[in-house]
Amino acid sequence: MNKKELEQYINNNSRTIEIFSEKALEYQTSKNTNRPKKKRWDEVKIGHAVDGMINTFMENVHNKIKSQVKKNEFDPQRPWIDFIAKNNVLDELEESVIEMEFE
């Protein structure tokens, strides 16, 4: 499973990325408010920063799971889905993101 497929799977089966995105947007908006007026970012630039944070988050999640999953030539997604289900990855991720605070 590549990073994009994993992101889609997580999106379809939990609110983790949605919650992370909301928190990242709050963080970037707050950070922007503290910038001098002339250096404040517009909504597009804030959106790009949030997207970058989501990308980094998903890269980290993908790499951690990837190191634990064995390959299956016939059904490459099955080991990923089995690992995620067996280890309650979606619930753990969602709980972690809910408790997460950006500084």
PDB file of N, CA and C in Angstrom:
ATOM      1  N   MET A   1       0.872  -1.175   0.000  1.00  0.00           N
ATOM      2  CA  MET A   1       0.000   0.000   0.000  1.00  0.00           C
ATOM      3  C   MET A   1       0.911   1.228   0.000  1.00  0.00           C
ATOM      4  N   ASN A   2       0.673   2.097  -0.923  1.00  0.00           N
ATOM      5  CA  ASN A   2       1.478   3.318  -0.928  1.00  0.00           C
ATOM      6  C   ASN A   2       0.846   4.357   0.012  1.00  0.00           C
ATOM      7  N   LYS A   3       1.528   5.468   0.170  1.00  0.00           N
ATOM      8  CA  LYS A   3       1.075   6.484   1.129  1.00  0.00           C
ATOM      9  C   LYS A   3      -0.310   7.015   0.778  1.00  0.00           C
ATOM     10  N   LYS A   4      -0.567   7.244  -0.478  1.00  0.00           N
ATOM     11  CA  LYS A   4      -1.866   7.784  -0.916  1.00  0.00           C
ATOM     12  C   LYS A   4      -2.986   6.781  -0.631  1.00  0.00           C
ATOM     13  N   GLU A   5      -2.725   5.505  -0.909  1.00  0.00           N
ATOM     14  CA  GLU A   5      -3.727   4.463  -0.635  1.00  0.00           C
ATOM     15  C   GLU A   5      -3.993   4.353   0.867  1.00  0.00           C
ATOM     16  N   LEU A   6      -2.936   4.444   1.660  1.00  0.00           N
ATOM     17  CA  LEU A   6      -3.102   4.399   3.110  1.00  0.00           C
ATOM     18  C   LEU A   6      -3.918   5.591   3.592  1.00  0.00           C
ATOM     19  N   GLU A   7      -3.619   6.761   3.067  1.00  0.00           N
ATOM     20  CA  GLU A   7      -4.370   7.962   3.441  1.00  0.00           C
ATOM     21  C   GLU A   7      -5.852   7.804   3.101  1.00  0.00           C
ATOM     22  N   GLN A   8      -6.131   7.263   1.926  1.00  0.00           N
ATOM     23  CA  GLN A   8      -7.518   7.032   1.510  1.00  0.00           C
ATOM     24  C   GLN A   8      -8.198   6.021   2.436  1.00  0.00           C
ATOM     25  N   TYR A   9      -7.478   4.962   2.789  1.00  0.00           N
ATOM     26  CA  TYR A   9      -8.025   3.941   3.685  1.00  0.00           C
ATOM     27  C   TYR A   9      -8.351   4.552   5.048  1.00  0.00           C
ATOM     28  N   ILE A  10      -7.433   5.336   5.580  1.00  0.00           N
ATOM     29  CA  ILE A  10      -7.659   5.979   6.876  1.00  0.00           C
ATOM     30  C   ILE A  10      -8.834   6.947   6.783  1.00  0.00           C
ATOM     31  N   ASN A  11      -8.898   7.715   5.714  1.00  0.00           N
ATOM     32  CA  ASN A  11     -10.020   8.648   5.512  1.00  0.00           C
ATOM     33  C   ASN A  11     -11.361   7.922   5.456  1.00  0.00           C
ATOM     34  N   ASN A  12     -11.382   6.773   4.818  1.00  0.00           N
ATOM     35  CA  ASN A  12     -12.629   6.016   4.658  1.00  0.00           C
ATOM     36  C   ASN A  12     -13.070   5.311   5.935  1.00  0.00           C
ATOM     37  N   ASN A  13     -12.137   5.104   6.859  1.00  0.00           N
ATOM     38  CA  ASN A  13     -12.442   4.271   8.010  1.00  0.00           C
ATOM     39  C   ASN A  13     -12.278   4.952   9.367  1.00  0.00           C
ATOM     40  N   SER A  14     -11.892   6.203   9.386  1.00  0.00           N
ATOM     41  CA  SER A  14     -11.773   6.936  10.650  1.00  0.00           C
ATOM     42  C   SER A  14     -11.791   8.439  10.396  1.00  0.00           C
ATOM     43  N   ARG A  15     -11.795   9.191  11.473  1.00  0.00           N
ATOM     44  CA  ARG A  15     -11.778  10.657  11.370  1.00  0.00           C
ATOM     45  C   ARG A  15     -10.382  11.219  11.646  1.00  0.00           C
ATOM     46  N   THR A  16      -9.385  10.371  11.705  1.00  0.00           N
ATOM     47  CA  THR A  16      -8.030  10.775  12.093  1.00  0.00           C
ATOM     48  C   THR A  16      -7.515  11.956  11.279  1.00  0.00           C
ATOM     49  N   ILE A  17      -7.558  11.858   9.972  1.00  0.00           N
ATOM     50  CA  ILE A  17      -6.994  12.909   9.126  1.00  0.00           C
ATOM     51  C   ILE A  17      -7.851  14.164   9.205  1.00  0.00           C
ATOM     52  N   GLU A  18      -9.145  13.992   9.311  1.00  0.00           N
ATOM     53  CA  GLU A  18     -10.045  15.147   9.470  1.00  0.00           C
ATOM     54  C   GLU A  18      -9.730  15.905  10.758  1.00  0.00           C
ATOM     55  N   ILE A  19      -9.549  15.184  11.846  1.00  0.00           N
ATOM     56  CA  ILE A  19      -9.231  15.804  13.137  1.00  0.00           C
ATOM     57  C   ILE A  19      -7.854  16.463  13.075  1.00  0.00           C
ATOM     58  N   PHE A  20      -6.877  15.743  12.499  1.00  0.00           N
ATOM     59  CA  PHE A  20      -5.536  16.295  12.363  1.00  0.00           C
ATOM     60  C   PHE A  20      -5.577  17.583  11.557  1.00  0.00           C
ATOM     61  N   SER A  21      -6.322  17.575  10.462  1.00  0.00           N
ATOM     62  CA  SER A  21      -6.440  18.738   9.589  1.00  0.00           C
ATOM     63  C   SER A  21      -7.037  19.934  10.334  1.00  0.00           C
ATOM     64  N   GLU A  22      -8.066  19.699  11.121  1.00  0.00           N
ATOM     65  CA  GLU A  22      -8.693  20.771  11.897  1.00  0.00           C
ATOM     66  C   GLU A  22      -7.699  21.370  12.890  1.00  0.00           C
ATOM     67  N   LYS A  23      -6.960  20.505  13.575  1.00  0.00           N
ATOM     68  CA  LYS A  23      -5.977  20.979  14.549  1.00  0.00           C
ATOM     69  C   LYS A  23      -4.834  21.729  13.862  1.00  0.00           C
ATOM     70  N   ALA A  24      -4.397  21.221  12.727  1.00  0.00           N
ATOM     71  CA  ALA A  24      -3.324  21.879  11.977  1.00  0.00           C
ATOM     72  C   ALA A  24      -3.773  23.249  11.491  1.00  0.00           C
ATOM     73  N   LEU A  25      -5.024  23.349  11.033  1.00  0.00           N
ATOM     74  CA  LEU A  25      -5.554  24.635  10.574  1.00  0.00           C
ATOM     75  C   LEU A  25      -5.633  25.627  11.737  1.00  0.00           C
ATOM     76  N   GLU A  26      -6.102  25.172  12.890  1.00  0.00           N
ATOM     77  CA  GLU A  26      -6.142  26.051  14.073  1.00  0.00           C
ATOM     78  C   GLU A  26      -4.741  26.535  14.421  1.00  0.00           C
ATOM     79  N   TYR A  27      -3.778  25.617  14.392  1.00  0.00           N
ATOM     80  CA  TYR A  27      -2.395  25.956  14.712  1.00  0.00           C
ATOM     81  C   TYR A  27      -1.831  26.975  13.727  1.00  0.00           C
ATOM     82  N   GLN A  28      -2.000  26.723  12.430  1.00  0.00           N
ATOM     83  CA  GLN A  28      -1.465  27.633  11.414  1.00  0.00           C
ATOM     84  C   GLN A  28      -2.155  28.989  11.457  1.00  0.00           C
ATOM     85  N   THR A  29      -3.445  29.008  11.734  1.00  0.00           N
ATOM     86  CA  THR A  29      -4.187  30.265  11.835  1.00  0.00           C
ATOM     87  C   THR A  29      -3.700  31.064  13.034  1.00  0.00           C
ATOM     88  N   SER A  30      -3.508  30.391  14.152  1.00  0.00           N
ATOM     89  CA  SER A  30      -3.007  31.057  15.357  1.00  0.00           C
ATOM     90  C   SER A  30      -1.598  31.608  15.126  1.00  0.00           C
ATOM     91  N   LYS A  31      -0.769  30.786  14.503  1.00  0.00           N
ATOM     92  CA  LYS A  31       0.599  31.198  14.189  1.00  0.00           C
ATOM     93  C   LYS A  31       0.584  32.428  13.272  1.00  0.00           C
ATOM     94  N   ASN A  32      -0.336  32.437  12.327  1.00  0.00           N
ATOM     95  CA  ASN A  32      -0.444  33.535  11.382  1.00  0.00           C
ATOM     96  C   ASN A  32      -0.891  34.822  12.074  1.00  0.00           C
ATOM     97  N   THR A  33      -1.788  34.703  13.031  1.00  0.00           N
ATOM     98  CA  THR A  33      -2.281  35.866  13.768  1.00  0.00           C
ATOM     99  C   THR A  33      -1.142  36.559  14.520  1.00  0.00           C
ATOM    100  N   ASN A  34      -0.159  35.777  14.931  1.00  0.00           N
ATOM    101  CA  ASN A  34       0.970  36.338  15.681  1.00  0.00           C
ATOM    102  C   ASN A  34       2.038  36.959  14.782  1.00  0.00           C
ATOM    103  N   ARG A  35       1.892  36.818  13.488  1.00  0.00           N
ATOM    104  CA  ARG A  35       2.853  37.441  12.570  1.00  0.00           C
ATOM    105  C   ARG A  35       2.530  38.929  12.442  1.00  0.00           C
ATOM    106  N   PRO A  36       3.541  39.743  12.143  1.00  0.00           N
ATOM    107  CA  PRO A  36       3.257  41.157  11.861  1.00  0.00           C
ATOM    108  C   PRO A  36       2.275  41.251  10.692  1.00  0.00           C
ATOM    109  N   LYS A  37       1.431  42.266  10.718  1.00  0.00           N
ATOM    110  CA  LYS A  37       0.372  42.396   9.704  1.00  0.00           C
ATOM    111  C   LYS A  37       0.880  42.258   8.282  1.00  0.00           C
ATOM    112  N   LYS A  38       1.983  42.878   7.974  1.00  0.00           N
ATOM    113  CA  LYS A  38       2.492  42.856   6.605  1.00  0.00           C
ATOM    114  C   LYS A  38       3.041  41.490   6.193  1.00  0.00           C
ATOM    115  N   LYS A  39       3.319  40.626   7.171  1.00  0.00           N
ATOM    116  CA  LYS A  39       3.895  39.316   6.861  1.00  0.00           C
ATOM    117  C   LYS A  39       2.895  38.176   7.022  1.00  0.00           C
ATOM    118  N   ARG A  40       1.646  38.514   7.255  1.00  0.00           N
ATOM    119  CA  ARG A  40       0.627  37.478   7.423  1.00  0.00           C
ATOM    120  C   ARG A  40       0.362  36.767   6.108  1.00  0.00           C
ATOM    121  N   TRP A  41       0.075  35.487   6.228  1.00  0.00           N
ATOM    122  CA  TRP A  41      -0.209  34.661   5.063  1.00  0.00           C
ATOM    123  C   TRP A  41      -1.677  34.762   4.688  1.00  0.00           C
ATOM    124  N   ASP A  42      -1.949  34.554   3.398  1.00  0.00           N
ATOM    125  CA  ASP A  42      -3.346  34.465   2.971  1.00  0.00           C
ATOM    126  C   ASP A  42      -3.836  33.021   3.194  1.00  0.00           C
ATOM    127  N   GLU A  43      -5.118  32.807   2.964  1.00  0.00           N
ATOM    128  CA  GLU A  43      -5.722  31.494   3.225  1.00  0.00           C
ATOM    129  C   GLU A  43      -5.082  30.384   2.395  1.00  0.00           C
ATOM    130  N   VAL A  44      -4.664  30.707   1.181  1.00  0.00           N
ATOM    131  CA  VAL A  44      -4.047  29.707   0.310  1.00  0.00           C
ATOM    132  C   VAL A  44      -2.733  29.218   0.905  1.00  0.00           C
ATOM    133  N   LYS A  45      -1.925  30.142   1.372  1.00  0.00           N
ATOM    134  CA  LYS A  45      -0.631  29.775   1.945  1.00  0.00           C
ATOM    135  C   LYS A  45      -0.818  28.985   3.240  1.00  0.00           C
ATOM    136  N   ILE A  46      -1.806  29.370   4.024  1.00  0.00           N
ATOM    137  CA  ILE A  46      -2.121  28.611   5.246  1.00  0.00           C
ATOM    138  C   ILE A  46      -2.555  27.204   4.856  1.00  0.00           C
ATOM    139  N   GLY A  47      -3.382  27.091   3.825  1.00  0.00           N
ATOM    140  CA  GLY A  47      -3.831  25.781   3.334  1.00  0.00           C
ATOM    141  C   GLY A  47      -2.673  24.901   2.899  1.00  0.00           C
ATOM    142  N   HIS A  48      -1.700  25.506   2.226  1.00  0.00           N
ATOM    143  CA  HIS A  48      -0.516  24.754   1.803  1.00  0.00           C
ATOM    144  C   HIS A  48       0.283  24.272   3.014  1.00  0.00           C
ATOM    145  N   ALA A  49       0.373  25.105   4.036  1.00  0.00           N
ATOM    146  CA  ALA A  49       1.090  24.712   5.256  1.00  0.00           C
ATOM    147  C   ALA A  49       0.386  23.540   5.937  1.00  0.00           C
ATOM    148  N   VAL A  50      -0.938  23.604   5.990  1.00  0.00           N
ATOM    149  CA  VAL A  50      -1.724  22.519   6.577  1.00  0.00           C
ATOM    150  C   VAL A  50      -1.528  21.240   5.763  1.00  0.00           C
ATOM    151  N   ASP A  51      -1.590  21.356   4.441  1.00  0.00           N
ATOM    152  CA  ASP A  51      -1.373  20.192   3.570  1.00  0.00           C
ATOM    153  C   ASP A  51       0.007  19.580   3.807  1.00  0.00           C
ATOM    154  N   GLY A  52       1.006  20.428   3.998  1.00  0.00           N
ATOM    155  CA  GLY A  52       2.356  19.947   4.281  1.00  0.00           C
ATOM    156  C   GLY A  52       2.421  19.194   5.598  1.00  0.00           C
ATOM    157  N   MET A  53       1.697  19.690   6.596  1.00  0.00           N
ATOM    158  CA  MET A  53       1.665  19.011   7.891  1.00  0.00           C
ATOM    159  C   MET A  53       0.981  17.645   7.763  1.00  0.00           C
ATOM    160  N   ILE A  54      -0.100  17.589   7.013  1.00  0.00           N
ATOM    161  CA  ILE A  54      -0.806  16.318   6.800  1.00  0.00           C
ATOM    162  C   ILE A  54       0.099  15.347   6.052  1.00  0.00           C
ATOM    163  N   ASN A  55       0.794  15.850   5.031  1.00  0.00           N
ATOM    164  CA  ASN A  55       1.700  15.015   4.254  1.00  0.00           C
ATOM    165  C   ASN A  55       2.798  14.416   5.136  1.00  0.00           C
ATOM    166  N   THR A  56       3.384  15.224   5.984  1.00  0.00           N
ATOM    167  CA  THR A  56       4.435  14.750   6.894  1.00  0.00           C
ATOM    168  C   THR A  56       3.874  13.719   7.865  1.00  0.00           C
ATOM    169  N   PHE A  57       2.698  13.995   8.417  1.00  0.00           N
ATOM    170  CA  PHE A  57       2.036  13.071   9.333  1.00  0.00           C
ATOM    171  C   PHE A  57       1.797  11.724   8.651  1.00  0.00           C
ATOM    172  N   MET A  58       1.253  11.756   7.437  1.00  0.00           N
ATOM    173  CA  MET A  58       0.954  10.521   6.717  1.00  0.00           C
ATOM    174  C   MET A  58       2.230   9.774   6.318  1.00  0.00           C
ATOM    175  N   GLU A  59       3.271  10.508   5.991  1.00  0.00           N
ATOM    176  CA  GLU A  59       4.549   9.881   5.671  1.00  0.00           C
ATOM    177  C   GLU A  59       5.073   9.103   6.873  1.00  0.00           C
ATOM    178  N   ASN A  60       4.981   9.717   8.051  1.00  0.00           N
ATOM    179  CA  ASN A  60       5.432   9.059   9.280  1.00  0.00           C
ATOM    180  C   ASN A  60       4.598   7.817   9.579  1.00  0.00           C
ATOM    181  N   VAL A  61       3.288   7.933   9.464  1.00  0.00           N
ATOM    182  CA  VAL A  61       2.405   6.788   9.708  1.00  0.00           C
ATOM    183  C   VAL A  61       2.717   5.671   8.710  1.00  0.00           C
ATOM    184  N   HIS A  62       2.838   6.035   7.445  1.00  0.00           N
ATOM    185  CA  HIS A  62       3.129   5.049   6.400  1.00  0.00           C
ATOM    186  C   HIS A  62       4.437   4.325   6.680  1.00  0.00           C
ATOM    187  N   ASN A  63       5.476   5.067   7.010  1.00  0.00           N
ATOM    188  CA  ASN A  63       6.783   4.456   7.257  1.00  0.00           C
ATOM    189  C   ASN A  63       6.761   3.521   8.466  1.00  0.00           C
ATOM    190  N   LYS A  64       6.030   3.894   9.506  1.00  0.00           N
ATOM    191  CA  LYS A  64       5.957   3.041  10.698  1.00  0.00           C
ATOM    192  C   LYS A  64       5.223   1.736  10.395  1.00  0.00           C
ATOM    193  N   ILE A  65       4.136   1.817   9.663  1.00  0.00           N
ATOM    194  CA  ILE A  65       3.386   0.600   9.339  1.00  0.00           C
ATOM    195  C   ILE A  65       4.169  -0.240   8.332  1.00  0.00           C
ATOM    196  N   LYS A  66       4.750   0.411   7.355  1.00  0.00           N
ATOM    197  CA  LYS A  66       5.496  -0.276   6.292  1.00  0.00           C
ATOM    198  C   LYS A  66       6.589  -1.173   6.867  1.00  0.00           C
ATOM    199  N   SER A  67       7.233  -0.723   7.915  1.00  0.00           N
ATOM    200  CA  SER A  67       8.318  -1.510   8.509  1.00  0.00           C
ATOM    201  C   SER A  67       7.801  -2.758   9.222  1.00  0.00           C
ATOM    202  N   GLN A  68       6.493  -2.819   9.480  1.00  0.00           N
ATOM    203  CA  GLN A  68       5.901  -3.953  10.201  1.00  0.00           C
ATOM    204  C   GLN A  68       5.143  -4.931   9.303  1.00  0.00           C
ATOM    205  N   VAL A  69       4.907  -4.545   8.055  1.00  0.00           N
ATOM    206  CA  VAL A  69       4.048  -5.329   7.168  1.00  0.00           C
ATOM    207  C   VAL A  69       4.887  -6.151   6.198  1.00  0.00           C
ATOM    208  N   LYS A  70       4.502  -7.420   6.048  1.00  0.00           N
ATOM    209  CA  LYS A  70       5.164  -8.286   5.078  1.00  0.00           C
ATOM    210  C   LYS A  70       4.445  -8.167   3.740  1.00  0.00           C
ATOM    211  N   LYS A  71       5.195  -8.268   2.667  1.00  0.00           N
ATOM    212  CA  LYS A  71       4.624  -8.113   1.322  1.00  0.00           C
ATOM    213  C   LYS A  71       3.838  -9.361   0.910  1.00  0.00           C
ATOM    214  N   ASN A  72       2.819  -9.123   0.111  1.00  0.00           N
ATOM    215  CA  ASN A  72       2.024 -10.186  -0.468  1.00  0.00           C
ATOM    216  C   ASN A  72       1.846  -9.846  -1.947  1.00  0.00           C
ATOM    217  N   GLU A  73       2.428 -10.635  -2.804  1.00  0.00           N
ATOM    218  CA  GLU A  73       2.397 -10.342  -4.240  1.00  0.00           C
ATOM    219  C   GLU A  73       0.991 -10.387  -4.828  1.00  0.00           C
ATOM    220  N   PHE A  74       0.138 -11.257  -4.306  1.00  0.00           N
ATOM    221  CA  PHE A  74      -1.188 -11.464  -4.892  1.00  0.00           C
ATOM    222  C   PHE A  74      -2.203 -10.423  -4.442  1.00  0.00           C
ATOM    223  N   ASP A  75      -2.053  -9.939  -3.236  1.00  0.00           N
ATOM    224  CA  ASP A  75      -2.977  -8.923  -2.704  1.00  0.00           C
ATOM    225  C   ASP A  75      -2.172  -7.966  -1.826  1.00  0.00           C
ATOM    226  N   PRO A  76      -1.519  -6.961  -2.453  1.00  0.00           N
ATOM    227  CA  PRO A  76      -0.601  -6.094  -1.710  1.00  0.00           C
ATOM    228  C   PRO A  76      -1.247  -5.289  -0.578  1.00  0.00           C
ATOM    229  N   GLN A  77      -2.553  -5.062  -0.632  1.00  0.00           N
ATOM    230  CA  GLN A  77      -3.195  -4.275   0.424  1.00  0.00           C
ATOM    231  C   GLN A  77      -3.611  -5.128   1.619  1.00  0.00           C
ATOM    232  N   ARG A  78      -3.820  -6.423   1.408  1.00  0.00           N
ATOM    233  CA  ARG A  78      -4.325  -7.298   2.474  1.00  0.00           C
ATOM    234  C   ARG A  78      -3.454  -7.276   3.732  1.00  0.00           C
ATOM    235  N   PRO A  79      -2.123  -7.417   3.618  1.00  0.00           N
ATOM    236  CA  PRO A  79      -1.309  -7.396   4.847  1.00  0.00           C
ATOM    237  C   PRO A  79      -1.419  -6.064   5.600  1.00  0.00           C
ATOM    238  N   TRP A  80      -1.563  -4.987   4.870  1.00  0.00           N
ATOM    239  CA  TRP A  80      -1.714  -3.673   5.503  1.00  0.00           C
ATOM    240  C   TRP A  80      -3.020  -3.613   6.281  1.00  0.00           C
ATOM    241  N   ILE A  81      -4.095  -4.027   5.635  1.00  0.00           N
ATOM    242  CA  ILE A  81      -5.416  -3.985   6.271  1.00  0.00           C
ATOM    243  C   ILE A  81      -5.446  -4.912   7.476  1.00  0.00           C
ATOM    244  N   ASP A  82      -4.856  -6.102   7.337  1.00  0.00           N
ATOM    245  CA  ASP A  82      -4.803  -7.044   8.456  1.00  0.00           C
ATOM    246  C   ASP A  82      -4.012  -6.463   9.630  1.00  0.00           C
ATOM    247  N   PHE A  83      -2.859  -5.867   9.328  1.00  0.00           N
ATOM    248  CA  PHE A  83      -2.036  -5.271  10.382  1.00  0.00           C
ATOM    249  C   PHE A  83      -2.781  -4.139  11.087  1.00  0.00           C
ATOM    250  N   ILE A  84      -3.413  -3.277  10.308  1.00  0.00           N
ATOM    251  CA  ILE A  84      -4.145  -2.140  10.865  1.00  0.00           C
ATOM    252  C   ILE A  84      -5.266  -2.627  11.774  1.00  0.00           C
ATOM    253  N   ALA A  85      -5.998  -3.650  11.337  1.00  0.00           N
ATOM    254  CA  ALA A  85      -7.107  -4.181  12.140  1.00  0.00           C
ATOM    255  C   ALA A  85      -6.591  -4.897  13.389  1.00  0.00           C
ATOM    256  N   LYS A  86      -5.603  -5.758  13.238  1.00  0.00           N
ATOM    257  CA  LYS A  86      -5.072  -6.557  14.344  1.00  0.00           C
ATOM    258  C   LYS A  86      -4.499  -5.677  15.455  1.00  0.00           C
ATOM    259  N   ASN A  87      -3.888  -4.570  15.075  1.00  0.00           N
ATOM    260  CA  ASN A  87      -3.211  -3.706  16.041  1.00  0.00           C
ATOM    261  C   ASN A  87      -4.005  -2.449  16.405  1.00  0.00           C
ATOM    262  N   ASN A  88      -5.273  -2.402  16.025  1.00  0.00           N
ATOM    263  CA  ASN A  88      -6.138  -1.256  16.342  1.00  0.00           C
ATOM    264  C   ASN A  88      -5.499   0.077  15.958  1.00  0.00           C
ATOM    265  N   VAL A  89      -4.838   0.095  14.823  1.00  0.00           N
ATOM    266  CA  VAL A  89      -4.102   1.277  14.390  1.00  0.00           C
ATOM    267  C   VAL A  89      -5.027   2.483  14.223  1.00  0.00           C
ATOM    268  N   LEU A  90      -6.199   2.283  13.640  1.00  0.00           N
ATOM    269  CA  LEU A  90      -7.093   3.426  13.410  1.00  0.00           C
ATOM    270  C   LEU A  90      -7.541   4.058  14.723  1.00  0.00           C
ATOM    271  N   ASP A  91      -7.920   3.235  15.689  1.00  0.00           N
ATOM    272  CA  ASP A  91      -8.341   3.769  16.990  1.00  0.00           C
ATOM    273  C   ASP A  91      -7.183   4.471  17.697  1.00  0.00           C
ATOM    274  N   GLU A  92      -6.020   3.838  17.661  1.00  0.00           N
ATOM    275  CA  GLU A  92      -4.837   4.423  18.311  1.00  0.00           C
ATOM    276  C   GLU A  92      -4.458   5.760  17.663  1.00  0.00           C
ATOM    277  N   LEU A  93      -4.473   5.796  16.342  1.00  0.00           N
ATOM    278  CA  LEU A  93      -4.142   7.036  15.635  1.00  0.00           C
ATOM    279  C   LEU A  93      -5.129   8.142  15.989  1.00  0.00           C
ATOM    280  N   GLU A  94      -6.414   7.809  15.960  1.00  0.00           N
ATOM    281  CA  GLU A  94      -7.437   8.810  16.245  1.00  0.00           C
ATOM    282  C   GLU A  94      -7.276   9.355  17.666  1.00  0.00           C
ATOM    283  N   GLU A  95      -7.052   8.462  18.631  1.00  0.00           N
ATOM    284  CA  GLU A  95      -6.850   8.897  20.019  1.00  0.00           C
ATOM    285  C   GLU A  95      -5.619   9.786  20.142  1.00  0.00           C
ATOM    286  N   SER A  96      -4.544   9.402  19.465  1.00  0.00           N
ATOM    287  CA  SER A  96      -3.312  10.199  19.512  1.00  0.00           C
ATOM    288  C   SER A  96      -3.524  11.593  18.943  1.00  0.00           C
ATOM    289  N   VAL A  97      -4.238  11.648  17.828  1.00  0.00           N
ATOM    290  CA  VAL A  97      -4.472  12.933  17.180  1.00  0.00           C
ATOM    291  C   VAL A  97      -5.386  13.810  18.047  1.00  0.00           C
ATOM    292  N   ILE A  98      -6.370  13.211  18.681  1.00  0.00           N
ATOM    293  CA  ILE A  98      -7.257  13.974  19.560  1.00  0.00           C
ATOM    294  C   ILE A  98      -6.469  14.622  20.693  1.00  0.00           C
ATOM    295  N   GLU A  99      -5.497  13.898  21.227  1.00  0.00           N
ATOM    296  CA  GLU A  99      -4.683  14.406  22.340  1.00  0.00           C
ATOM    297  C   GLU A  99      -3.545  15.315  21.886  1.00  0.00           C
ATOM    298  N   MET A 100      -3.250  15.324  20.610  1.00  0.00           N
ATOM    299  CA  MET A 100      -2.109  16.053  20.059  1.00  0.00           C
ATOM    300  C   MET A 100      -2.281  17.570  20.204  1.00  0.00           C
ATOM    301  N   GLU A 101      -1.184  18.226  20.519  1.00  0.00           N
ATOM    302  CA  GLU A 101      -1.159  19.687  20.566  1.00  0.00           C
ATOM    303  C   GLU A 101       0.083  20.150  19.821  1.00  0.00           C
ATOM    304  N   PHE A 102      -0.093  21.127  18.954  1.00  0.00           N
ATOM    305  CA  PHE A 102       1.033  21.705  18.219  1.00  0.00           C
ATOM    306  C   PHE A 102       1.584  22.877  19.000  1.00  0.00           C
ATOM    307  N   GLU A 103       2.887  23.031  18.919  1.00  0.00           N
ATOM    308  CA  GLU A 103       3.522  24.175  19.597  1.00  0.00           C
ATOM    309  C   GLU A 103       4.396  24.921  18.627  1.00  0.00           C
TER     310      GLU A 103
END
